[in-house]
Short mmCIF file of C-alpha atoms and ligand atoms in Angstrom, two decimals:
data_model
loop_
_atom_site.label_atom_id
_atom_site.label_comp_id
_atom_site.label_asym_id
_atom_site.label_seq_id
_atom_site.Cartn_x
_atom_site.Cartn_y
_atom_site.Cartn_z
CA MET A 1 0.00 0.00 0.00
CA ASN A 2 1.18 3.51 -0.69
CA PRO A 3 1.81 5.79 2.29
CA ARG A 4 -0.12 9.05 2.70
CA ILE A 5 2.28 11.87 1.77
CA ILE A 6 1.81 15.05 3.79
CA ALA A 7 3.71 18.31 3.36
CA VAL A 8 4.06 20.34 6.56
CA ILE A 9 4.21 23.68 4.85
CA ASN A 10 4.15 27.43 5.47
CA GLN A 11 6.62 29.78 3.82
CA LYS A 12 6.53 31.96 6.92
CA GLY A 13 9.45 31.19 9.25
CA GLY A 14 9.12 30.04 12.83
CA VAL A 15 5.43 29.12 12.81
CA GLY A 16 6.06 25.63 14.19
CA LYS A 17 6.57 23.42 11.10
CA THR A 18 9.52 21.50 12.51
CA THR A 19 8.11 21.32 16.05
CA THR A 20 4.82 19.99 14.67
CA SER A 21 6.60 17.55 12.33
CA SER A 22 8.85 15.95 14.93
CA ASN A 23 6.35 15.77 17.79
CA LEU A 24 3.31 14.78 15.74
CA CYS A 25 5.29 12.11 13.88
CA HIS A 26 6.63 10.70 17.13
CA ALA A 27 3.11 10.66 18.60
CA LEU A 28 1.83 8.81 15.52
CA ALA A 29 4.73 6.33 15.73
CA MET A 30 3.93 5.72 19.42
CA MET A 31 0.37 4.85 18.36
CA GLY A 32 1.81 2.12 16.14
CA LYS A 33 1.75 3.97 12.82
CA LYS A 34 4.76 3.60 10.57
CA VAL A 35 6.07 7.08 9.83
CA THR A 36 8.90 8.47 7.71
CA LEU A 37 9.86 12.08 8.18
CA ILE A 38 11.85 13.84 5.45
CA ASP A 39 13.71 17.06 6.25
CA LEU A 40 13.39 19.32 3.20
CA ASP A 41 14.90 22.27 5.03
CA PRO A 42 18.65 22.95 4.52
CA GLN A 43 18.69 24.24 8.12
CA GLY A 44 18.60 20.53 9.07
CA HIS A 45 16.76 21.05 12.35
CA LEU A 46 14.99 17.70 12.38
CA ALA A 47 18.21 15.74 12.81
CA VAL A 48 19.10 17.80 15.88
CA SER A 49 15.55 17.68 17.21
CA LEU A 50 15.49 13.89 17.04
CA GLY A 51 18.99 13.43 18.46
CA VAL A 52 20.79 12.41 15.26
CA VAL A 53 24.38 13.53 15.67
CA GLU A 54 25.85 12.55 12.30
CA ALA A 55 25.43 16.09 10.99
CA ALA A 56 27.43 15.52 7.80
CA LYS A 57 25.44 12.44 6.81
CA SER A 58 23.84 12.46 3.40
CA GLY A 59 20.07 12.50 3.13
CA ILE A 60 17.41 13.80 0.81
CA ASP A 61 20.08 15.97 -0.89
CA GLU A 62 21.65 12.92 -2.55
CA VAL A 63 18.22 11.66 -3.60
CA LEU A 64 17.31 14.96 -5.26
CA LEU A 65 20.69 15.01 -6.99
CA GLY A 66 19.88 11.59 -8.45
CA HIS A 67 22.78 9.89 -6.64
CA SER A 68 20.74 7.68 -4.32
CA ASP A 69 17.33 6.14 -3.87
CA ILE A 70 15.15 7.16 -0.94
CA GLU A 71 15.29 3.92 1.05
CA THR A 72 19.11 4.03 1.21
CA GLN A 73 18.92 7.29 3.17
CA VAL A 74 16.49 6.15 5.86
CA ILE A 75 17.63 6.23 9.50
CA LEU A 76 15.50 4.50 12.13
CA VAL A 77 15.31 7.07 14.93
CA ARG A 78 12.56 5.61 17.17
CA ASN A 79 10.26 2.59 17.09
CA ASN A 80 8.17 3.01 13.90
CA LEU A 81 9.78 6.38 13.13
CA GLN A 82 12.29 6.85 10.32
CA LEU A 83 14.09 10.05 9.41
CA ILE A 84 15.73 11.18 6.20
CA VAL A 85 17.96 14.13 7.05
CA SER A 86 18.40 17.15 4.80
CA GLY A 87 22.08 16.48 4.07
CA PRO A 88 24.85 19.01 3.46
CA LYS A 89 24.06 19.62 -0.24
CA LEU A 90 20.40 20.55 0.12
CA ARG A 91 21.20 24.26 0.22
CA GLU A 92 22.86 24.00 -3.22
CA ILE A 93 19.74 22.35 -4.64
CA GLU A 94 17.58 25.24 -3.43
CA GLN A 95 19.82 27.55 -5.46
CA LEU A 96 20.04 25.49 -8.67
CA THR A 97 18.72 27.38 -11.64
CA GLU A 98 19.02 24.85 -14.45
CA GLY A 99 16.56 22.02 -15.06
CA GLY A 100 13.30 23.90 -15.58
CA VAL A 101 10.01 22.56 -14.23
CA ALA A 102 11.47 19.04 -13.92
CA ARG A 103 13.47 20.26 -10.92
CA GLY A 104 10.21 20.40 -8.97
CA ASP A 105 9.26 16.80 -9.70
CA LEU A 106 12.35 15.04 -8.37
CA LEU A 107 10.96 14.08 -4.98
CA ARG A 108 7.64 12.75 -6.31
CA LEU A 109 9.48 10.57 -8.81
CA SER A 110 11.91 9.27 -6.23
CA LEU A 111 9.05 8.34 -3.86
CA GLN A 112 7.31 6.18 -6.46
CA ASN A 113 7.14 2.56 -5.30
CA GLN A 114 9.27 3.38 -2.26
CA LEU A 115 8.47 3.26 1.46
CA ASN A 116 5.46 1.06 0.71
CA ASP A 117 5.47 -0.41 4.23
CA GLN A 118 4.89 3.07 5.70
CA ASP A 119 1.57 4.59 6.75
CA PHE A 120 2.71 8.20 6.50
CA VAL A 121 5.51 10.19 4.87
CA PHE A 122 5.77 13.71 6.29
CA LEU A 123 7.77 16.42 4.50
CA ASP A 124 9.07 19.22 6.75
CA CYS A 125 9.33 22.19 4.38
CA PRO A 126 11.69 25.17 4.56
CA PRO A 127 10.41 28.71 5.20
CA SER A 128 10.50 29.66 1.52
CA SER A 129 8.59 29.01 -1.66
CA GLY A 130 11.50 27.90 -3.81
CA ILE A 131 12.36 24.62 -5.45
CA LEU A 132 12.31 22.54 -2.25
CA ALA A 133 8.78 23.61 -1.33
CA ALA A 134 7.83 22.98 -4.97
CA ASN A 135 9.14 19.41 -4.64
CA ALA A 136 6.98 18.95 -1.56
CA LEU A 137 3.91 20.26 -3.42
CA PHE A 138 4.54 17.97 -6.39
CA ALA A 139 4.97 14.93 -4.12
CA ALA A 140 2.29 15.49 -1.47
CA ASP A 141 -1.39 14.57 -1.56
CA GLU A 142 -2.11 16.38 1.68
CA LEU A 143 -0.99 19.59 3.34
CA LEU A 144 -0.68 20.33 7.01
CA ILE A 145 -0.30 24.06 7.63
CA PRO A 146 0.92 25.14 11.07
CA MET A 147 -0.16 28.64 11.98
CA CYS A 148 1.05 30.70 14.88
CA SER A 149 -0.97 33.43 16.43
CA ASP A 150 0.43 36.61 15.02
CA PHE A 151 -0.94 39.02 12.50
CA LEU A 152 1.88 38.60 9.95
CA SER A 153 1.31 34.84 9.81
CA LEU A 154 -2.26 35.51 8.75
CA GLN A 155 -1.02 37.78 5.99
CA GLY A 156 1.46 35.11 4.87
CA LEU A 157 -1.32 32.55 4.76
CA SER A 158 -3.07 34.25 1.85
CA HIS A 159 0.21 34.06 -0.10
CA LEU A 160 0.45 30.35 0.69
CA VAL A 161 -3.16 29.74 -0.34
CA ALA A 162 -2.49 31.45 -3.68
CA THR A 163 0.61 29.30 -4.25
CA VAL A 164 -1.30 26.13 -3.40
CA LYS A 165 -4.13 27.07 -5.80
CA ARG A 166 -1.58 27.58 -8.58
CA PHE A 167 -0.11 24.14 -7.98
CA GLU A 168 -3.58 22.59 -7.90
CA GLN A 169 -4.36 24.09 -11.28
CA VAL A 170 -1.08 23.11 -12.91
CA LEU A 171 -0.87 19.62 -11.39
CA LYS A 172 -4.62 19.00 -11.75
CA LYS A 173 -5.04 17.74 -8.23
CA LYS A 174 -6.73 18.90 -5.06
CA TYR A 175 -4.86 18.67 -1.76
CA LYS A 176 -6.58 17.53 1.37
CA THR A 177 -5.60 20.50 3.55
CA LEU A 178 -5.61 20.73 7.33
CA LEU A 179 -4.39 23.54 9.57
CA VAL A 180 -3.00 23.31 13.05
CA MET A 181 -2.95 26.23 15.44
CA SER A 182 0.45 26.26 17.09
CA ARG A 183 2.12 28.44 19.71
CA TYR A 184 -1.30 29.23 21.15
CA VAL A 185 -1.54 31.45 24.23
CA SER A 186 -5.02 31.18 25.67
CA THR A 187 -4.68 34.45 27.62
CA ARG A 188 -3.64 36.45 24.54
CA ARG A 189 -6.44 38.12 22.63
CA LEU A 190 -4.55 37.90 19.34
CA SER A 191 -4.28 34.10 19.64
CA LYS A 192 -8.04 33.86 19.90
CA GLU A 193 -8.54 36.32 17.03
CA VAL A 194 -6.23 34.44 14.69
CA LEU A 195 -7.96 31.17 15.54
CA ASP A 196 -11.39 32.73 14.92
CA THR A 197 -10.18 34.04 11.54
CA LEU A 198 -8.88 30.60 10.59
CA LEU A 199 -12.16 28.95 11.56
CA LYS A 200 -14.04 31.48 9.45
CA HIS A 201 -11.90 31.08 6.33
CA PHE A 202 -11.09 27.37 6.65
CA PRO A 203 -14.23 25.78 8.10
CA GLY A 204 -13.81 22.07 8.75
CA GLN A 205 -10.05 22.26 8.19
CA VAL A 206 -8.58 23.32 11.55
CA LEU A 207 -7.52 20.30 13.64
CA ALA A 208 -9.42 20.08 16.91
CA THR A 209 -6.39 20.38 19.22
CA VAL A 210 -4.33 23.56 19.51
CA ILE A 211 -0.65 23.39 20.48
CA ARG A 212 0.05 25.79 23.31
CA GLU A 213 3.13 28.01 23.56
CA THR A 214 5.28 26.30 26.20
CA ALA A 215 8.93 26.77 27.12
CA SER A 216 9.52 23.00 27.37
CA LEU A 217 8.63 22.57 23.71
CA ALA A 218 11.40 25.00 22.77
CA GLU A 219 13.84 23.26 25.11
CA CYS A 220 13.48 19.64 24.02
CA PRO A 221 15.30 19.90 20.63
CA GLY A 222 18.39 20.91 22.65
CA PHE A 223 18.27 17.45 24.23
CA GLY A 224 17.52 15.63 20.97
CA LYS A 225 14.17 14.59 22.41
CA THR A 226 10.57 15.08 21.47
CA ILE A 227 8.21 16.42 24.11
CA LEU A 228 6.80 12.89 24.47
CA GLU A 229 10.19 11.85 25.86
CA TYR A 230 11.30 15.08 27.52
CA GLN A 231 8.13 15.75 29.52
CA PRO A 232 5.72 12.94 28.69
CA LYS A 233 3.19 13.92 31.35
CA SER A 234 3.07 17.61 30.45
CA PRO A 235 -0.10 19.18 29.00
CA VAL A 236 1.72 19.93 25.73
CA ALA A 237 2.80 16.27 25.34
CA LYS A 238 -0.88 15.40 25.73
CA ASP A 239 -1.70 18.05 23.09
CA PHE A 240 0.46 16.15 20.60
CA ALA A 241 -1.03 12.78 21.50
CA LYS A 242 -4.49 14.30 20.94
CA LEU A 243 -3.34 15.96 17.73
CA ALA A 244 -2.15 12.60 16.41
CA ASN A 245 -5.59 11.15 17.14
CA ASN A 246 -7.28 14.14 15.50
CA PHE A 247 -5.06 13.70 12.47
CA ILE A 248 -5.95 10.03 12.05
CA GLU A 249 -9.64 10.54 12.71
CA GLY A 250 -9.86 13.83 10.77
CA LYS A 251 -11.28 15.53 13.87
CA VAL A 252 -11.58 19.28 13.31
CA MET A 253 -13.03 22.24 15.22
N1 ATP B 1 4.33 25.70 20.93
C1 ATP B 1 5.55 26.23 21.12
N2 ATP B 1 5.93 26.71 22.32
C2 ATP B 1 7.15 27.26 22.50
N3 ATP B 1 8.09 27.35 21.56
C3 ATP B 1 7.79 26.88 20.34
C4 ATP B 1 6.52 26.29 20.04
N4 ATP B 1 6.52 25.91 18.74
C5 ATP B 1 7.72 26.24 18.26
N5 ATP B 1 8.50 26.82 19.20
C6 ATP B 1 9.86 27.33 19.04
O1 ATP B 1 9.83 28.35 18.08
C7 ATP B 1 10.92 28.25 17.17
C8 ATP B 1 10.38 28.03 15.76
O2 ATP B 1 9.67 26.80 15.74
P1 ATP B 1 9.90 25.76 14.56
O3 ATP B 1 11.34 25.57 14.31
O4 ATP B 1 9.07 24.58 14.84
O5 ATP B 1 9.24 26.59 13.39
P2 ATP B 1 9.45 26.38 11.82
O6 ATP B 1 8.20 26.86 11.17
O7 ATP B 1 9.89 25.01 11.54
O8 ATP B 1 10.66 27.38 11.55
P3 ATP B 1 11.47 27.53 10.16
O9 ATP B 1 10.54 28.30 9.31
O10 ATP B 1 12.71 28.26 10.53
O11 ATP B 1 11.71 26.15 9.65
C9 ATP B 1 11.77 27.11 17.69
O12 ATP B 1 12.76 27.63 18.51
C10 ATP B 1 10.80 26.26 18.49
O13 ATP B 1 11.44 25.56 19.52
MG1 MG B 2 11.49 24.30 10.38
#
């Protein structure tokens, strides 16, 4: 069976893409789902976040350069959770100018008939709308858009929606799109306002659990741990367990 391929995408920086990717994927893996996480961001934060120390190791960079197949680059990082790191050459790929439209289709092609034992493949996208994000949009069937509660993120969202529409037209497909409210501060009026705006513009698409802003969530990458390992009993660890359930069941607000 083919895995579901989900791009965790938002060209705005720091909205919680990587935090959502690592913690949600670990929560899904702990529920028994088979998950592969691919780091499409040259910043390479997923390797650090999941405690992989071989920083110079090759990853999705070699796949996109046509030097390796996907399954060769897989590292088992937890029970049921595999990671493909970004690799040192990914930054060069983002800057390549030759190759035309075909440069966007490299990931989709390399995923064909691969990772067939997996339930989910998640793509952690960079904060840009260049060739790496394009590869994610070519390859993915579903989008998961983390949103944080500030005004500029809302502005950025309309840009993202326009990009996604363009891809849908060109690729003749329709993404199943879900949003997740991240970095939520229940006492902050703006958090509530952003959430209300999302619910108005994306009815039936905002996952039922919000991820609260919590210092421990920012600390755990420094220990190479997810929040489910670092503070498994904390409210935010429970948020991610609930979010994983919401994701599987399609439970929205
Ligand atoms: N819910 C949260 N509570 C506290 N800190 C958070 C939360 N979510 C993310 N952070 C912190 O905010 C910063 C940005 O988060 P993250 O790296 O997940 O965003 P991103 O969208 O992947 O960023 P980039 O666009 O650079 O890839 C990180 O330092 C992270 O630890
Ligand atoms: Mg990131």
